[in-house]
Amino acid sequence: MVERTTFDVPIEADANDSDGPVLKTGTTTVAIAADDAVVLAADRRASLGGQFTANKRVQKVEAVHTTAALAMSGNVGAVQSFARTLDAEAELYAARRGEELSMDALATVAGNLVRGVPAQLLLGGVDATGAHVYELDAGGGVVDTDYGAAGSGMQVAYGVLEGRAEPIDDAENARELALDAVVAASERDGASGNGAHVATVTADGVDVESRSVADLAGDGAAATAGGASR
Amino acid sequence: MSAPDDRQAYDRGVSVFSPDGRLYQVEYAREAVRNGNAVVGVRGSDGVALVADSRGRSALLVDDSVQKLHDVDGHLGAATAGHVADGRRIVDFARQRAQSERLRYGQRVDVPALSTAIADHVQEATQAGGTRPFGAGLLVGGFDGSASTDVADGRGRPRLFEVDPSGAPSEWHATAIGGGAADARAELESGYDPGMRVDAAVELAVRALATTVEDDGLTTRDVDVAVLDAEGYGTFDDDDVATVLEDADVQRAS
């Protein structure tokens, strides 16, 4: 059987029935809309059947548009391919039309592409109408929201977000809250951990930073390491 | 070898260039557009006017059974000149494209994007084997809002494009295609004002259309009028047309 890396919660039947080891990752992803920015965060762990940490620096937050990013949980190959395809769609539209896809249109494209992809995705971005967060699922569902969490650590993350995410106005506050949620989930969800990536999306672009466990234990906002930006 | 024989050697297949770099079949297709009745488009500050010459039909033909002006998707419209059947196929392509844009992006297509898509489709027919170019030209008009914003916020603007049988798109303040188009364009060039409202645009378009007609003026039955503004695609009824003909001073007693 082909080995697959996933950010999914390992389903028991799946793990037992497989002929060989199936590489999966549990995940915690979070997205929060602020006034004129969106923050997306995810932990950095990829695990094998939820039992073995296969990778400690996986990036699950990627830019998919000049002013939008995706936080991914699900089958790794499928979500990486999805992110590349969505990015290509956005680039192609901009090249052909001379203007960027709006967030509503990007979410519609993403909804059309995500059908059948084994993933739970959070899409966040900024356009002329403001900051937007969308939850995407494998059925092709696209749900507009102010904040959301996904992956195996989502219950713990939501516990942190509830009551604190609604009145967020400032990007810095949103970044702090998103990392708090990922840190809490990393403490209690065995399939999440090893630090975090946090993307800040503004009208100026997407900035992705990497945070180690040590960074997160100290002053979360202070240190960055090996971040990618666009 | 005589000139007609030379030409015959190079106008059999659409995809065959003549030695001097011409595609005769495409030129014949342009001729087919000139053989049709004229259509005129004028862009006003708050909307686009499309006007068509619908003369030359038997009194037995039911009014509006042959359409030159077409509602594409409620906010975009097209006027066709040349082969009616070819024009209908292009309009149907435009309608499908407008709907696929809604499915793909969840938003309506704008005039430049649709015109470019139509032009790509028309161009294919000049290069693919086993086909012939479309014998119809098209004016595409509409009132565009910026992506994801409503036209009601005032950021929308009217656009007018032409697509010719070679598959080349071009944008115009005002233009005419079909028989007598050169005369109509001369009238448009002298009468066009960038600040004109759409009702003035309709009047100018009708005056330009009248220059393509050898008869002494136009009757209500001779003219179709469509307007594309922030409300979308709308057509004039006979009373509206009669008023415009009178205002433009081109009416003929029927």
GROMACS .gro file of C-alpha atoms in nm:
model
  484
    1MET     CA    1   0.000   0.000   0.000
    2VAL     CA    2   0.117   0.348  -0.078
    3GLU     CA    3   0.229   0.537   0.230
    4ARG     CA    4   0.040   0.859   0.284
    5THR     CA    5   0.118   1.141   0.517
    6THR     CA    6  -0.193   1.299   0.664
    7PHE     CA    7  -0.276   1.576   0.905
    8ASP     CA    8  -0.594   1.380   0.991
    9VAL     CA    9  -0.705   1.243   1.321
   10PRO     CA   10  -0.612   0.878   1.266
   11ILE     CA   11  -0.927   0.673   1.228
   12GLU     CA   12  -0.885   0.347   1.418
   13ALA     CA   13  -1.017   0.117   1.149
   14ASP     CA   14  -0.789   0.288   0.903
   15ALA     CA   15  -0.481   0.237   1.117
   16ASN     CA   16  -0.560  -0.130   1.187
   17ASP     CA   17  -0.665  -0.232   0.837
   18SER     CA   18  -0.363  -0.092   0.656
   19ASP     CA   19  -0.109  -0.335   0.516
   20GLY     CA   20   0.181  -0.111   0.617
   21PRO     CA   21   0.249   0.198   0.819
   22VAL     CA   22   0.037   0.499   0.720
   23LEU     CA   23   0.202   0.830   0.787
   24LYS     CA   24  -0.052   1.069   0.931
   25THR     CA   25  -0.035   1.387   1.129
   26GLY     CA   26  -0.279   1.512   1.377
   27THR     CA   27  -0.299   1.886   1.350
   28THR     CA   28  -0.429   2.201   1.508
   29THR     CA   29  -0.506   2.491   1.277
   30VAL     CA   30  -0.659   2.827   1.368
   31ALA     CA   31  -0.770   3.129   1.163
   32ILE     CA   32  -0.890   3.462   1.303
   33ALA     CA   33  -1.012   3.772   1.118
   34ALA     CA   34  -0.909   4.106   1.266
   35ASP     CA   35  -1.018   4.447   1.136
   36ASP     CA   36  -0.783   4.467   0.838
   37ALA     CA   37  -0.583   4.148   0.876
   38VAL     CA   38  -0.623   3.773   0.903
   39VAL     CA   39  -0.402   3.550   1.115
   40LEU     CA   40  -0.366   3.177   1.047
   41ALA     CA   41  -0.163   2.939   1.263
   42ALA     CA   42  -0.082   2.568   1.274
   43ASP     CA   43   0.141   2.337   1.472
   44ARG     CA   44   0.450   2.181   1.308
   45ARG     CA   45   0.404   1.808   1.380
   46ALA     CA   46   0.352   1.533   1.125
   47SER     CA   47   0.294   1.195   1.284
   48LEU     CA   48   0.273   0.831   1.184
   49GLY     CA   49  -0.070   0.699   1.274
   50GLY     CA   50  -0.077   0.949   1.559
   51GLN     CA   51   0.181   0.726   1.734
   52PHE     CA   52   0.516   0.845   1.602
   53THR     CA   53   0.631   1.197   1.521
   54ALA     CA   54   0.748   1.168   1.163
   55ASN     CA   55   0.844   1.532   1.114
   56LYS     CA   56   0.889   1.819   1.358
   57ARG     CA   57   0.896   2.116   1.121
   58VAL     CA   58   0.615   2.066   0.874
   59GLN     CA   59   0.470   2.389   0.735
   60LYS     CA   60   0.092   2.366   0.721
   61VAL     CA   61   0.026   2.736   0.655
   62GLU     CA   62   0.094   2.852   0.299
   63ALA     CA   63   0.024   3.162   0.088
   64VAL     CA   64  -0.218   3.082  -0.196
   65HIS     CA   65  -0.280   3.436  -0.326
   66THR     CA   66  -0.110   3.774  -0.295
   67THR     CA   67  -0.329   3.848   0.008
   68ALA     CA   68  -0.458   3.507   0.124
   69ALA     CA   69  -0.323   3.199   0.301
   70LEU     CA   70  -0.439   2.846   0.372
   71ALA     CA   71  -0.409   2.648   0.696
   72MET     CA   72  -0.414   2.278   0.613
   73SER     CA   73  -0.516   1.961   0.792
   74GLY     CA   74  -0.572   1.632   0.614
   75ASN     CA   75  -0.387   1.405   0.377
   76VAL     CA   76  -0.053   1.577   0.319
   77GLY     CA   77  -0.014   1.501  -0.050
   78ALA     CA   78  -0.372   1.601  -0.121
   79VAL     CA   79  -0.359   1.931   0.068
   80GLN     CA   80  -0.019   2.029  -0.073
   81SER     CA   81  -0.147   1.965  -0.423
   82PHE     CA   82  -0.465   2.156  -0.341
   83ALA     CA   83  -0.265   2.458  -0.218
   84ARG     CA   84  -0.051   2.460  -0.535
   85THR     CA   85  -0.358   2.437  -0.758
   86LEU     CA   86  -0.539   2.715  -0.575
   87ASP     CA   87  -0.228   2.935  -0.594
   88ALA     CA   88  -0.206   2.866  -0.970
   89GLU     CA   89  -0.574   2.957  -1.016
   90ALA     CA   90  -0.520   3.287  -0.835
   91GLU     CA   91  -0.206   3.368  -1.038
   92LEU     CA   92  -0.378   3.281  -1.365
   93TYR     CA   93  -0.678   3.498  -1.286
   94ALA     CA   94  -0.458   3.794  -1.195
   95ALA     CA   95  -0.249   3.755  -1.512
   96ARG     CA   96  -0.553   3.728  -1.737
   97ARG     CA   97  -0.773   3.993  -1.579
   98GLY     CA   98  -0.523   4.243  -1.449
   99GLU     CA   99  -0.676   4.234  -1.101
  100GLU     CA  100  -0.663   3.997  -0.806
  101LEU     CA  101  -0.935   3.743  -0.727
  102SER     CA  102  -1.161   3.876  -0.455
  103MET     CA  103  -1.179   3.667  -0.137
  104ASP     CA  104  -1.536   3.556  -0.215
  105ALA     CA  105  -1.425   3.442  -0.561
  106LEU     CA  106  -1.113   3.272  -0.421
  107ALA     CA  107  -1.332   3.087  -0.169
  108THR     CA  108  -1.565   2.979  -0.449
  109VAL     CA  109  -1.272   2.847  -0.653
  110ALA     CA  110  -1.140   2.671  -0.342
  111GLY     CA  111  -1.482   2.518  -0.276
  112ASN     CA  112  -1.495   2.381  -0.630
  113LEU     CA  113  -1.144   2.235  -0.597
  114VAL     CA  114  -1.176   2.090  -0.247
  115ARG     CA  115  -1.458   1.849  -0.326
  116GLY     CA  116  -1.327   1.498  -0.263
  117VAL     CA  117  -0.999   1.616  -0.107
  118PRO     CA  118  -0.958   1.444   0.234
  119ALA     CA  119  -0.894   1.764   0.427
  120GLN     CA  120  -1.025   2.024   0.668
  121LEU     CA  121  -0.903   2.363   0.554
  122LEU     CA  122  -0.912   2.721   0.676
  123LEU     CA  123  -0.876   2.994   0.414
  124GLY     CA  124  -0.811   3.351   0.522
  125GLY     CA  125  -0.742   3.668   0.330
  126VAL     CA  126  -0.790   4.037   0.282
  127ASP     CA  127  -0.945   4.229  -0.009
  128ALA     CA  128  -1.120   4.559  -0.075
  129THR     CA  129  -1.418   4.442   0.131
  130GLY     CA  130  -1.208   4.360   0.439
  131ALA     CA  131  -1.074   4.051   0.618
  132HIS     CA  132  -1.237   3.712   0.557
  133VAL     CA  133  -1.207   3.360   0.699
  134TYR     CA  134  -1.367   3.055   0.535
  135GLU     CA  135  -1.392   2.694   0.651
  136LEU     CA  136  -1.366   2.438   0.370
  137ASP     CA  137  -1.450   2.070   0.386
  138ALA     CA  138  -1.416   1.766   0.163
  139GLY     CA  139  -1.779   1.790   0.057
  140GLY     CA  140  -1.705   2.123  -0.111
  141GLY     CA  141  -1.860   2.323   0.171
  142VAL     CA  142  -1.751   2.685   0.205
  143VAL     CA  143  -1.858   2.860   0.523
  144ASP     CA  144  -1.783   3.225   0.593
  145THR     CA  145  -1.681   3.285   0.955
  146ASP     CA  146  -1.496   3.530   1.182
  147TYR     CA  147  -1.268   3.267   1.334
  148GLY     CA  148  -1.228   2.891   1.320
  149ALA     CA  149  -1.019   2.592   1.419
  150ALA     CA  150  -0.965   2.256   1.250
  151GLY     CA  151  -0.775   1.930   1.291
  152SER     CA  152  -0.745   1.683   1.578
  153GLY     CA  153  -0.674   1.964   1.827
  154MET     CA  154  -0.974   2.175   1.728
  155GLN     CA  155  -1.178   2.118   2.045
  156VAL     CA  156  -0.895   2.238   2.267
  157ALA     CA  157  -0.826   2.530   2.029
  158TYR     CA  158  -1.190   2.636   2.026
  159GLY     CA  159  -1.186   2.632   2.404
  160VAL     CA  160  -0.916   2.899   2.392
  161LEU     CA  161  -1.082   3.098   2.112
  162GLU     CA  162  -1.435   3.116   2.255
  163GLY     CA  163  -1.505   3.451   2.411
  164ARG     CA  164  -1.166   3.589   2.309
  165ALA     CA  165  -1.184   3.580   1.928
  166GLU     CA  166  -1.504   3.774   1.865
  167PRO     CA  167  -1.388   4.126   1.955
  168ILE     CA  168  -1.042   4.100   1.794
  169ASP     CA  169  -0.948   4.420   1.609
  170ASP     CA  170  -0.570   4.427   1.603
  171ALA     CA  171  -0.346   4.184   1.408
  172GLU     CA  172  -0.098   4.153   1.697
  173ASN     CA  173  -0.374   4.047   1.937
  174ALA     CA  174  -0.505   3.798   1.682
  175ARG     CA  175  -0.155   3.652   1.638
  176GLU     CA  176  -0.115   3.609   2.013
  177LEU     CA  177  -0.456   3.442   2.047
  178ALA     CA  178  -0.396   3.208   1.752
  179LEU     CA  179  -0.064   3.094   1.898
  180ASP     CA  180  -0.223   3.051   2.245
  181ALA     CA  181  -0.481   2.821   2.086
  182VAL     CA  182  -0.217   2.614   1.902
  183VAL     CA  183  -0.001   2.594   2.218
  184ALA     CA  184  -0.295   2.475   2.430
  185ALA     CA  185  -0.390   2.212   2.173
  186SER     CA  186  -0.026   2.103   2.149
  187GLU     CA  187  -0.028   2.042   2.525
  188ARG     CA  188  -0.334   1.817   2.521
  189ASP     CA  189  -0.358   1.671   2.170
  190GLY     CA  190  -0.093   1.401   2.121
  191ALA     CA  191  -0.093   1.454   1.747
  192SER     CA  192  -0.013   1.827   1.760
  193GLY     CA  193   0.306   2.000   1.872
  194ASN     CA  194   0.669   2.086   1.790
  195GLY     CA  195   0.611   2.461   1.762
  196ALA     CA  196   0.398   2.655   1.519
  197HIS     CA  197   0.379   2.856   1.198
  198VAL     CA  198   0.179   3.176   1.201
  199ALA     CA  199   0.079   3.369   0.890
  200THR     CA  200  -0.027   3.733   0.903
  201VAL     CA  201  -0.223   3.846   0.599
  202THR     CA  202  -0.274   4.216   0.533
  203ALA     CA  203  -0.339   4.423   0.220
  204ASP     CA  204   0.043   4.434   0.185
  205GLY     CA  205   0.077   4.056   0.154
  206VAL     CA  206   0.131   3.731   0.342
  207ASP     CA  207   0.402   3.694   0.606
  208VAL     CA  208   0.464   3.345   0.748
  209GLU     CA  209   0.678   3.305   1.060
  210SER     CA  210   0.804   2.989   1.224
  211ARG     CA  211   0.809   2.951   1.605
  212SER     CA  212   0.994   2.680   1.795
  213VAL     CA  213   0.865   2.526   2.118
  214ALA     CA  214   1.118   2.743   2.306
  215ASP     CA  215   0.992   3.056   2.129
  216LEU     CA  216   0.636   2.972   2.226
  217ALA     CA  217   0.728   2.893   2.587
  218GLY     CA  218   0.893   3.233   2.626
  219ASP     CA  219   0.761   3.554   2.481
  220GLY     CA  220   0.561   3.415   2.192
  221ALA     CA  221   0.588   3.727   1.981
  222ALA     CA  222   0.963   3.777   2.021
  223ALA     CA  223   1.152   3.515   1.825
  224THR     CA  224   1.118   3.388   1.472
  225ALA     CA  225   1.313   3.119   1.294
  226GLY     CA  226   1.318   3.015   0.932
  227GLY     CA  227   0.999   3.191   0.837
  228ALA     CA  228   0.883   3.215   0.479
  229SER     CA  229   0.711   3.518   0.346
  230ARG     CA  230   0.549   3.626   0.023
  231MET     CA  231  -0.127   3.252  -6.389
  232SER     CA  232  -0.411   3.497  -6.339
  233ALA     CA  233  -0.489   3.658  -6.003
  234PRO     CA  234  -0.819   3.472  -5.946
  235ASP     CA  235  -0.636   3.140  -5.990
  236ASP     CA  236  -0.372   3.243  -5.735
  237ARG     CA  237  -0.639   3.329  -5.492
  238GLN     CA  238  -0.819   2.999  -5.543
  239ALA     CA  239  -0.506   2.817  -5.443
  240TYR     CA  240  -0.501   2.981  -5.100
  241ASP     CA  241  -0.861   3.023  -4.995
  242ARG     CA  242  -0.961   2.657  -4.972
  243GLY     CA  243  -0.854   2.591  -4.616
  244VAL     CA  244  -0.903   2.850  -4.344
  245SER     CA  245  -0.565   2.774  -4.198
  246VAL     CA  246  -0.372   2.834  -4.520
  247PHE     CA  247  -0.191   3.165  -4.561
  248SER     CA  248  -0.152   3.321  -4.903
  249PRO     CA  249   0.210   3.403  -4.996
  250ASP     CA  250   0.150   3.766  -4.903
  251GLY     CA  251   0.038   3.666  -4.555
  252ARG     CA  252  -0.337   3.691  -4.589
  253LEU     CA  253  -0.613   3.460  -4.473
  254TYR     CA  254  -0.872   3.492  -4.745
  255GLN     CA  255  -1.141   3.300  -4.559
  256VAL     CA  256  -1.117   3.542  -4.268
  257GLU     CA  257  -1.144   3.834  -4.509
  258TYR     CA  258  -1.451   3.676  -4.668
  259ALA     CA  259  -1.600   3.636  -4.320
  260ARG     CA  260  -1.548   4.009  -4.263
  261GLU     CA  261  -1.727   4.063  -4.593
  262ALA     CA  262  -2.016   3.856  -4.462
  263VAL     CA  263  -2.042   4.095  -4.167
  264ARG     CA  264  -2.052   4.392  -4.407
  265ASN     CA  265  -2.335   4.221  -4.596
  266GLY     CA  266  -2.551   4.225  -4.285
  267ASN     CA  267  -2.755   4.512  -4.150
  268ALA     CA  268  -2.568   4.749  -3.921
  269VAL     CA  269  -2.561   4.748  -3.542
  270VAL     CA  270  -2.431   5.043  -3.342
  271GLY     CA  271  -2.294   5.068  -2.990
  272VAL     CA  272  -2.233   5.388  -2.791
  273ARG     CA  273  -2.089   5.409  -2.442
  274GLY     CA  274  -2.247   5.675  -2.223
  275SER     CA  275  -2.130   5.780  -1.878
  276ASP     CA  276  -2.398   5.571  -1.703
  277GLY     CA  277  -2.466   5.294  -1.952
  278VAL     CA  278  -2.416   5.149  -2.299
  279ALA     CA  279  -2.661   5.181  -2.589
  280LEU     CA  280  -2.691   4.902  -2.847
  281VAL     CA  281  -2.902   4.972  -3.153
  282ALA     CA  282  -2.979   4.739  -3.444
  283ASP     CA  283  -3.123   4.782  -3.790
  284SER     CA  284  -3.399   4.524  -3.823
  285ARG     CA  285  -3.528   4.624  -4.167
  286GLY     CA  286  -3.569   4.413  -4.473
  287ARG     CA  287  -3.801   4.154  -4.338
  288SER     CA  288  -4.128   4.047  -4.489
  289ALA     CA  289  -4.438   4.197  -4.336
  290LEU     CA  290  -4.542   3.836  -4.277
  291LEU     CA  291  -4.248   3.768  -4.048
  292VAL     CA  292  -4.343   3.783  -3.683
  293ASP     CA  293  -4.180   4.078  -3.505
  294ASP     CA  294  -3.878   3.987  -3.291
  295SER     CA  295  -3.852   3.633  -3.431
  296VAL     CA  296  -3.506   3.724  -3.562
  297GLN     CA  297  -3.305   3.896  -3.295
  298LYS     CA  298  -2.998   4.116  -3.344
  299LEU     CA  299  -2.974   4.227  -2.980
  300HIS     CA  300  -2.925   3.963  -2.713
  301ASP     CA  301  -2.942   3.954  -2.335
  302VAL     CA  302  -2.636   3.750  -2.231
  303ASP     CA  303  -2.683   3.713  -1.857
  304GLY     CA  304  -2.900   3.997  -1.734
  305HIS     CA  305  -2.621   4.252  -1.705
  306LEU     CA  306  -2.430   4.200  -2.031
  307GLY     CA  307  -2.570   4.233  -2.381
  308ALA     CA  308  -2.452   4.162  -2.735
  309ALA     CA  309  -2.542   4.292  -3.079
  310THR     CA  310  -2.467   4.074  -3.381
  311ALA     CA  311  -2.415   4.161  -3.747
  312GLY     CA  312  -2.364   3.924  -4.038
  313HIS     CA  313  -2.483   3.564  -4.054
  314VAL     CA  314  -2.768   3.536  -3.807
  315ALA     CA  315  -2.707   3.166  -3.742
  316ASP     CA  316  -2.336   3.219  -3.669
  317GLY     CA  317  -2.421   3.514  -3.446
  318ARG     CA  318  -2.662   3.300  -3.246
  319ARG     CA  319  -2.393   3.038  -3.185
  320ILE     CA  320  -2.150   3.302  -3.058
  321VAL     CA  321  -2.417   3.448  -2.831
  322ASP     CA  322  -2.493   3.105  -2.690
  323PHE     CA  323  -2.122   3.056  -2.621
  324ALA     CA  324  -2.122   3.393  -2.443
  325ARG     CA  325  -2.422   3.289  -2.231
  326GLN     CA  326  -2.257   2.962  -2.129
  327ARG     CA  327  -1.933   3.141  -2.050
  328ALA     CA  328  -2.115   3.397  -1.836
  329GLN     CA  329  -2.276   3.119  -1.633
  330SER     CA  330  -1.953   2.917  -1.597
  331GLU     CA  331  -1.789   3.230  -1.454
  332ARG     CA  332  -2.058   3.236  -1.185
  333LEU     CA  333  -1.999   2.868  -1.109
  334ARG     CA  334  -1.624   2.904  -1.101
  335TYR     CA  335  -1.581   3.234  -0.916
  336GLY     CA  336  -1.924   3.302  -0.768
  337GLN     CA  337  -1.929   3.636  -0.943
  338ARG     CA  338  -2.051   3.769  -1.273
  339VAL     CA  339  -1.818   3.804  -1.565
  340ASP     CA  340  -1.712   4.155  -1.669
  341VAL     CA  341  -1.717   4.290  -2.024
  342PRO     CA  342  -1.340   4.264  -2.098
  343ALA     CA  343  -1.318   3.908  -1.967
  344LEU     CA  344  -1.623   3.790  -2.162
  345SER     CA  345  -1.515   3.968  -2.479
  346THR     CA  346  -1.170   3.809  -2.458
  347ALA     CA  347  -1.326   3.465  -2.406
  348ILE     CA  348  -1.554   3.515  -2.707
  349ALA     CA  349  -1.258   3.635  -2.914
  350ASP     CA  350  -1.058   3.325  -2.818
  351HIS     CA  351  -1.351   3.108  -2.929
  352VAL     CA  352  -1.389   3.295  -3.258
  353GLN     CA  353  -1.013   3.283  -3.324
  354GLU     CA  354  -1.011   2.904  -3.287
  355ALA     CA  355  -1.237   2.883  -3.591
  356THR     CA  356  -0.973   3.062  -3.800
  357GLN     CA  357  -0.698   2.815  -3.717
  358ALA     CA  358  -0.856   2.474  -3.667
  359GLY     CA  359  -0.890   2.237  -3.958
  360GLY     CA  360  -1.231   2.130  -4.085
  361THR     CA  361  -1.412   2.448  -3.990
  362ARG     CA  362  -1.474   2.797  -4.123
  363PRO     CA  363  -1.456   3.134  -3.951
  364PHE     CA  364  -1.770   3.278  -3.795
  365GLY     CA  365  -1.947   3.503  -4.043
  366ALA     CA  366  -2.067   3.735  -3.771
  367GLY     CA  367  -1.929   4.029  -3.580
  368LEU     CA  368  -2.025   4.114  -3.227
  369LEU     CA  369  -2.059   4.420  -3.006
  370VAL     CA  370  -2.051   4.334  -2.636
  371GLY     CA  371  -2.172   4.592  -2.387
  372GLY     CA  372  -2.225   4.601  -2.015
  373PHE     CA  373  -2.198   4.792  -1.692
  374ASP     CA  374  -1.914   4.649  -1.484
  375GLY     CA  375  -1.876   4.661  -1.113
  376SER     CA  376  -1.534   4.582  -0.970
  377ALA     CA  377  -1.494   4.219  -0.871
  378SER     CA  378  -1.693   4.130  -0.555
  379THR     CA  379  -1.848   4.474  -0.530
  380ASP     CA  380  -2.199   4.570  -0.622
  381VAL     CA  381  -2.253   4.809  -0.910
  382ALA     CA  382  -2.471   5.010  -0.676
  383ASP     CA  383  -2.165   5.137  -0.488
  384GLY     CA  384  -2.091   5.367  -0.782
  385ARG     CA  385  -1.762   5.203  -0.879
  386GLY     CA  386  -1.908   5.033  -1.182
  387ARG     CA  387  -1.852   5.164  -1.530
  388PRO     CA  388  -1.988   5.099  -1.877
  389ARG     CA  389  -1.773   4.914  -2.132
  390LEU     CA  390  -1.817   4.844  -2.503
  391PHE     CA  391  -1.615   4.584  -2.696
  392GLU     CA  392  -1.611   4.458  -3.052
  393VAL     CA  393  -1.513   4.107  -3.161
  394ASP     CA  394  -1.451   4.061  -3.533
  395PRO     CA  395  -1.440   3.732  -3.731
  396SER     CA  396  -1.061   3.710  -3.697
  397GLY     CA  397  -1.106   3.682  -3.321
  398ALA     CA  398  -0.958   4.020  -3.232
  399PRO     CA  399  -1.122   4.204  -2.941
  400SER     CA  400  -1.114   4.585  -2.925
  401GLU     CA  401  -1.268   4.841  -2.690
  402TRP     CA  402  -1.462   5.143  -2.817
  403HIS     CA  403  -1.627   5.460  -2.700
  404ALA     CA  404  -1.867   5.414  -2.990
  405THR     CA  405  -1.863   5.201  -3.301
  406ALA     CA  406  -2.070   5.031  -3.568
  407ILE     CA  407  -2.036   4.701  -3.755
  408GLY     CA  408  -2.226   4.563  -4.054
  409GLY     CA  409  -2.343   4.728  -4.374
  410GLY     CA  410  -2.274   5.102  -4.394
  411ALA     CA  411  -2.065   5.091  -4.077
  412ALA     CA  412  -1.816   5.344  -4.218
  413ASP     CA  413  -2.090   5.606  -4.257
  414ALA     CA  414  -2.221   5.528  -3.910
  415ARG     CA  415  -1.876   5.562  -3.754
  416ALA     CA  416  -1.831   5.901  -3.924
  417GLU     CA  417  -2.156   6.015  -3.762
  418LEU     CA  418  -2.040   5.878  -3.426
  419GLU     CA  419  -1.702   6.052  -3.453
  420SER     CA  420  -1.865   6.389  -3.509
  421GLY     CA  421  -2.140   6.344  -3.250
  422TYR     CA  422  -1.970   6.158  -2.966
  423ASP     CA  423  -1.920   6.330  -2.633
  424PRO     CA  424  -1.741   6.137  -2.355
  425GLY     CA  425  -1.969   6.288  -2.090
  426MET     CA  426  -2.297   6.199  -2.262
  427ARG     CA  427  -2.564   6.013  -2.062
  428VAL     CA  428  -2.704   5.688  -2.191
  429ASP     CA  429  -3.024   5.845  -2.326
  430ALA     CA  430  -2.811   6.079  -2.540
  431ALA     CA  431  -2.602   5.774  -2.638
  432VAL     CA  432  -2.917   5.600  -2.763
  433GLU     CA  433  -3.010   5.905  -2.967
  434LEU     CA  434  -2.662   5.930  -3.123
  435ALA     CA  435  -2.663   5.556  -3.198
  436VAL     CA  436  -2.998   5.589  -3.378
  437ARG     CA  437  -2.871   5.886  -3.579
  438ALA     CA  438  -2.565   5.682  -3.678
  439LEU     CA  439  -2.787   5.388  -3.771
  440ALA     CA  440  -2.996   5.614  -3.994
  441THR     CA  441  -2.686   5.697  -4.202
  442THR     CA  442  -2.660   5.328  -4.301
  443VAL     CA  443  -3.009   5.328  -4.446
  444GLU     CA  444  -3.081   5.445  -4.799
  445ASP     CA  445  -3.447   5.504  -4.720
  446ASP     CA  446  -3.547   5.845  -4.598
  447GLY     CA  447  -3.533   5.772  -4.227
  448LEU     CA  448  -3.636   5.486  -4.000
  449THR     CA  449  -3.967   5.352  -3.873
  450THR     CA  450  -4.033   5.203  -3.532
  451ARG     CA  451  -4.035   4.858  -3.690
  452ASP     CA  452  -3.687   4.916  -3.838
  453VAL     CA  453  -3.505   4.967  -3.510
  454ASP     CA  454  -3.426   4.763  -3.198
  455VAL     CA  455  -3.277   4.935  -2.894
  456ALA     CA  456  -3.117   4.786  -2.582
  457VAL     CA  457  -2.960   4.971  -2.290
  458LEU     CA  458  -2.710   4.828  -2.039
  459ASP     CA  459  -2.685   5.028  -1.720
  460ALA     CA  460  -2.656   4.964  -1.347
  461GLU     CA  461  -3.000   4.798  -1.361
  462GLY     CA  462  -2.881   4.549  -1.623
  463TYR     CA  463  -3.011   4.467  -1.970
  464GLY     CA  464  -3.326   4.646  -2.084
  465THR     CA  465  -3.496   4.688  -2.421
  466PHE     CA  466  -3.710   4.969  -2.561
  467ASP     CA  467  -4.071   4.902  -2.656
  468ASP     CA  468  -4.226   5.052  -2.970
  469ASP     CA  469  -4.332   5.371  -2.792
  470ASP     CA  470  -3.982   5.428  -2.654
  471VAL     CA  471  -3.831   5.368  -2.997
  472ALA     CA  472  -4.079   5.608  -3.159
  473THR     CA  473  -3.979   5.876  -2.909
  474VAL     CA  474  -3.608   5.826  -2.976
  475LEU     CA  475  -3.660   5.838  -3.354
  476GLU     CA  476  -3.847   6.164  -3.311
  477ASP     CA  477  -3.581   6.311  -3.079
  478ALA     CA  478  -3.306   6.207  -3.321
  479ASP     CA  479  -3.510   6.349  -3.606
  480VAL     CA  480  -3.472   6.039  -3.822
  481GLN     CA  481  -3.827   5.903  -3.819
  482ARG     CA  482  -4.000   5.811  -4.141
  483ALA     CA  483  -4.375   5.787  -4.180
  484SER     CA  484  -4.453   5.417  -4.228
   0.00000   0.00000   0.00000
